[in-house]
Coordinates of C-alpha atoms in Angstrom, one line a residue:
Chain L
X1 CA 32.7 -2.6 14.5
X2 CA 34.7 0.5 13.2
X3 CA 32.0 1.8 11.2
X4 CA 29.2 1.4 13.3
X5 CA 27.0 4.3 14.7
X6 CA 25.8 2.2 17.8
X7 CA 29.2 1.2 18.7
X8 CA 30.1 4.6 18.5
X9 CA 27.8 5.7 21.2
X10 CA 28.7 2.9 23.0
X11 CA 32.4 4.2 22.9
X12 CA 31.1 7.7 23.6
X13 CA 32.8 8.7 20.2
X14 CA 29.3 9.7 19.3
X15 CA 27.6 12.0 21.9
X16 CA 24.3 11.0 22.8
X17 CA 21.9 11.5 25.9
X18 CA 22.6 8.0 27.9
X19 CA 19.5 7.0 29.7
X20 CA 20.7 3.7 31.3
X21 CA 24.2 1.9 31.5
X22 CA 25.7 -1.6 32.5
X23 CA 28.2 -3.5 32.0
X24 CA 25.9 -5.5 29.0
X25 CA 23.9 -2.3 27.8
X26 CA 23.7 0.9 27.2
X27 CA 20.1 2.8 26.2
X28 CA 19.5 6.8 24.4
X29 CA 16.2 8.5 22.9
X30 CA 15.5 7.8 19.5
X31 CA 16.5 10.5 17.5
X32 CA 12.9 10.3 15.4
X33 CA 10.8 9.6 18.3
X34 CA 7.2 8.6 17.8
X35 CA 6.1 8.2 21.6
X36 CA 6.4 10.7 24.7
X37 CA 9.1 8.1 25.7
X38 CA 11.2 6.6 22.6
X39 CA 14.4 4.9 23.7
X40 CA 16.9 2.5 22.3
X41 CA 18.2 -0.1 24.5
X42 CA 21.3 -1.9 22.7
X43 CA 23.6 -4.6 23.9
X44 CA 27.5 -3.2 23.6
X45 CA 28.5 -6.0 21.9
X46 CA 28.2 -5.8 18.2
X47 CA 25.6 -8.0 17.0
X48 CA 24.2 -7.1 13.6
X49 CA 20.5 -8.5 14.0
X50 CA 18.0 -10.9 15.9
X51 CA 19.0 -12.7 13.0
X52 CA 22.6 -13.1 13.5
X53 CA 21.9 -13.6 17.4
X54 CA 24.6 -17.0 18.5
X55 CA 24.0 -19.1 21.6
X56 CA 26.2 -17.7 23.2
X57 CA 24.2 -14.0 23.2
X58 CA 21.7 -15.7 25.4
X59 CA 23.0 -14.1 28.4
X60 CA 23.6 -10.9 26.5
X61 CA 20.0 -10.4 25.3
X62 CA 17.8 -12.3 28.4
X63 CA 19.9 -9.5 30.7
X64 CA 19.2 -6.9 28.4
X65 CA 15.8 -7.4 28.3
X66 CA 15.3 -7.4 32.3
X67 CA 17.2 -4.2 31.9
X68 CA 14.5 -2.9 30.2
X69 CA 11.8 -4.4 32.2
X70 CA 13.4 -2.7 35.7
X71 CA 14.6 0.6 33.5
X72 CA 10.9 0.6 32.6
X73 CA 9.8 0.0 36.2
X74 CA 12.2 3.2 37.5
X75 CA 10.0 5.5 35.1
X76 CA 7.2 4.3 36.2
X77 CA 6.1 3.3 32.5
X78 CA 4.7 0.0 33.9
X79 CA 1.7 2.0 35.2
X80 CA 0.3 2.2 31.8
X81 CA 2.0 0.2 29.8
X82 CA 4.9 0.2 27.2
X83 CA 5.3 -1.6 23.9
X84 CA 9.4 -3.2 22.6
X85 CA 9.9 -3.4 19.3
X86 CA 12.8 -5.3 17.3
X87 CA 13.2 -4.7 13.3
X88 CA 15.0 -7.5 11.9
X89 CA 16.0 -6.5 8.2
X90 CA 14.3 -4.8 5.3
X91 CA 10.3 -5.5 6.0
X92 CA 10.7 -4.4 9.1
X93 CA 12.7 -1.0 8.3
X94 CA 15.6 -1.9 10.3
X95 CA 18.0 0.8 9.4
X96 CA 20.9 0.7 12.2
X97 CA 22.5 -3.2 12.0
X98 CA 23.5 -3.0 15.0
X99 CA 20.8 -4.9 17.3
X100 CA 18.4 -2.6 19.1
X101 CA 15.1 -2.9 21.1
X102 CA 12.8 -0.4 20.9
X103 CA 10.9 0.9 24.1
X104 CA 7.9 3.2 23.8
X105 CA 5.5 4.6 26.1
X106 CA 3.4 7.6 27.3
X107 CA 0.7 7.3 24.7
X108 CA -1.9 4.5 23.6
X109 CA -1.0 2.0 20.7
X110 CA -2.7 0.8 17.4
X111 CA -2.8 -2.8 16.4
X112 CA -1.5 -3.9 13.9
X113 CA 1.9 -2.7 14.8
X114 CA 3.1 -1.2 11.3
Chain T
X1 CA -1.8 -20.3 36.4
X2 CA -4.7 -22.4 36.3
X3 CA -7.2 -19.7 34.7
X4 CA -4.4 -19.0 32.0
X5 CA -5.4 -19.6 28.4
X6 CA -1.7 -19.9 27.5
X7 CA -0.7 -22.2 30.3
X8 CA -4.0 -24.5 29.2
X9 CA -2.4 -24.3 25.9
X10 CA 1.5 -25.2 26.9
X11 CA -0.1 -28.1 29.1
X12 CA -2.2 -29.3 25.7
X13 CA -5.7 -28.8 27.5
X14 CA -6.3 -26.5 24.5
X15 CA -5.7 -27.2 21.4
X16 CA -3.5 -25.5 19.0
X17 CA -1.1 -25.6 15.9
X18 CA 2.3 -25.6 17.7
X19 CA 4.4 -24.7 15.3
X20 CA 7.4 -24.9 17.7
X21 CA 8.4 -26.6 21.3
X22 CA 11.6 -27.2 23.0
X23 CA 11.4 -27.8 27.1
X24 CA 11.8 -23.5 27.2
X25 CA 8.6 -22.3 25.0
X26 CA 6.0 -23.1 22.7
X27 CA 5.2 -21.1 19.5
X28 CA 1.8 -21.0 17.7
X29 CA -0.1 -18.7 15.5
X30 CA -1.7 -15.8 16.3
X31 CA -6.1 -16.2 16.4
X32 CA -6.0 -12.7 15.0
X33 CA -3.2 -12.7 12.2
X34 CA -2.2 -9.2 11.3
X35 CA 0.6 -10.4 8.6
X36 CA 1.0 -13.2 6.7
X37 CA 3.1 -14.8 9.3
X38 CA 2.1 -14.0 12.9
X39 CA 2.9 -16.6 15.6
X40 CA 3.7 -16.3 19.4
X41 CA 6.4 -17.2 21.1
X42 CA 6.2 -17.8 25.0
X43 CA 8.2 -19.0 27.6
X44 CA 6.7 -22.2 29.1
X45 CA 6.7 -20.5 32.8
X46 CA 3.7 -18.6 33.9
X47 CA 5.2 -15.2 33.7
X48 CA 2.5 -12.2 33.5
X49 CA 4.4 -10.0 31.7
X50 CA 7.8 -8.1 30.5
X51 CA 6.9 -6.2 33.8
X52 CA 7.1 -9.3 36.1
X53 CA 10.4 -10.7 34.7
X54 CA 12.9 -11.7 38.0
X55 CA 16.3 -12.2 37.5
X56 CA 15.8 -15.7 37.5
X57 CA 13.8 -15.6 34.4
X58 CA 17.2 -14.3 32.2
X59 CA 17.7 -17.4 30.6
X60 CA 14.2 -18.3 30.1
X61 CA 14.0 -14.6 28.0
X62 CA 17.7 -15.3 26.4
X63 CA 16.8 -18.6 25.2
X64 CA 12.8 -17.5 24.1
X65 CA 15.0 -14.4 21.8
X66 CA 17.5 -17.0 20.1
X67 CA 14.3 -19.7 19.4
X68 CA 12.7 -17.1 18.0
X69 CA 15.3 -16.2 15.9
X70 CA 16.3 -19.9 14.6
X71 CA 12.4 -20.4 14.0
X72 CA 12.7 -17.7 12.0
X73 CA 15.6 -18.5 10.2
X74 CA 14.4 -22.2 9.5
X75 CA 10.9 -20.5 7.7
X76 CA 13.5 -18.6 6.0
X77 CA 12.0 -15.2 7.5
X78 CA 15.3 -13.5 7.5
X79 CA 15.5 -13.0 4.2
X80 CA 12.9 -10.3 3.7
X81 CA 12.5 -9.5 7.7
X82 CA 10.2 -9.8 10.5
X83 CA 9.4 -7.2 13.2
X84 CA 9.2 -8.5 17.1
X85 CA 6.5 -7.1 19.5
X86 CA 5.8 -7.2 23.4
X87 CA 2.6 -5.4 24.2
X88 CA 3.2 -4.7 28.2
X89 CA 0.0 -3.3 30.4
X90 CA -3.2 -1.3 29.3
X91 CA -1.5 1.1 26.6
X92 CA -0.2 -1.4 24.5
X93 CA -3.1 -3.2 24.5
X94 CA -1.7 -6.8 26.0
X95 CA -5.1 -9.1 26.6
X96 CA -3.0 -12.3 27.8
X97 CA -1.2 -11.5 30.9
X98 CA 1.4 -14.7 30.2
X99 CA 4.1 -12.9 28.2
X100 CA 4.2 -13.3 24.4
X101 CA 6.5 -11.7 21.9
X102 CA 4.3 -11.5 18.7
X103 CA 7.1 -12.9 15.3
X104 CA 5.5 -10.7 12.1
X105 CA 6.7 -11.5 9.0
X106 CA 5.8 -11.7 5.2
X107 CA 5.2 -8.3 4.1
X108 CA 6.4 -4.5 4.9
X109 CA 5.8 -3.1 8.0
X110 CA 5.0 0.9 8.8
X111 CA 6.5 2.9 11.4
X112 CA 5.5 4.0 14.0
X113 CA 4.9 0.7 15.0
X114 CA 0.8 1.5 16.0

């Protein structure tokens, strides 16, 4: 997608600070972090929302989240926790449409969540 | 996991208003609601946590990610947006360790998410 930030990154057209790469992902801080650890994790293909998530992202998004899961694991986050997060549209703020996971860590979290 | 509360509910032992099953997960509401939709979703497999996800489990997670998001879709949810959650360990507060992603949905959500 030409006109999308994440797929900039992705394309290193857009500098950012990558924090984990593979062949299906790629994962940066949140620029407006609101946890001692804030970072994206975004599959490389384009894919707008959960919503608009096909069958055939199955592979795409169950990798990505194990990437999280041993990403987490290598900082150690797993000692205390860590809390993912996934806006899907306008009630839930999402503001990027390309699909992102949220990981956040190093502090204790409120229920509700928002 | 014979002492787990979501196993005992998967296997029908307790009861509970599944709201969605296929041979992968089971979905049912929240006890606690914190939206006006709030329903987990979780993988039939005893799996503790985000944490304790092999590489075995990527289609398990994959498929769980794309149910959620047809459920979704068929509550028409995607039209004013739904947040995903995954408490994992102590800080995010998780109090079942059988993973659940919590769907939220049916009014606007704040950020940070807790």
């Amino acid at each position: 997608m030409i006109d999308c930030i994440f797929c900039k990154i992705v394309k290193k057209i857009i500098p950012a600070k990558i924090l984990f790469e593979s062949e299906n992902s790629i994962a940066f801080p949140d620029i407006s972090p609101t946890a001692p650890t804030h970072i994206l994790f975004i599959p490389k293909k384009h894919i707008e929302s959960l919503d608009k998530l096909s069958i055939d992202d199955e592979k795409i998004i169950g990798k990505l989240m194990i990437e999280i899961s041993e990403f987490a694991r290598s900082q150690s986050l797993e000692k205390n926790g860590y809390r993912i997060v996934n806006n899907m549209g306008k009630d839930a703020g999402q503001t990027v449409f390309h699909i992102h996971f949220h990981l956040l860590a190093g502090r204790e979290f409120n229920w509700p969540p928002g």
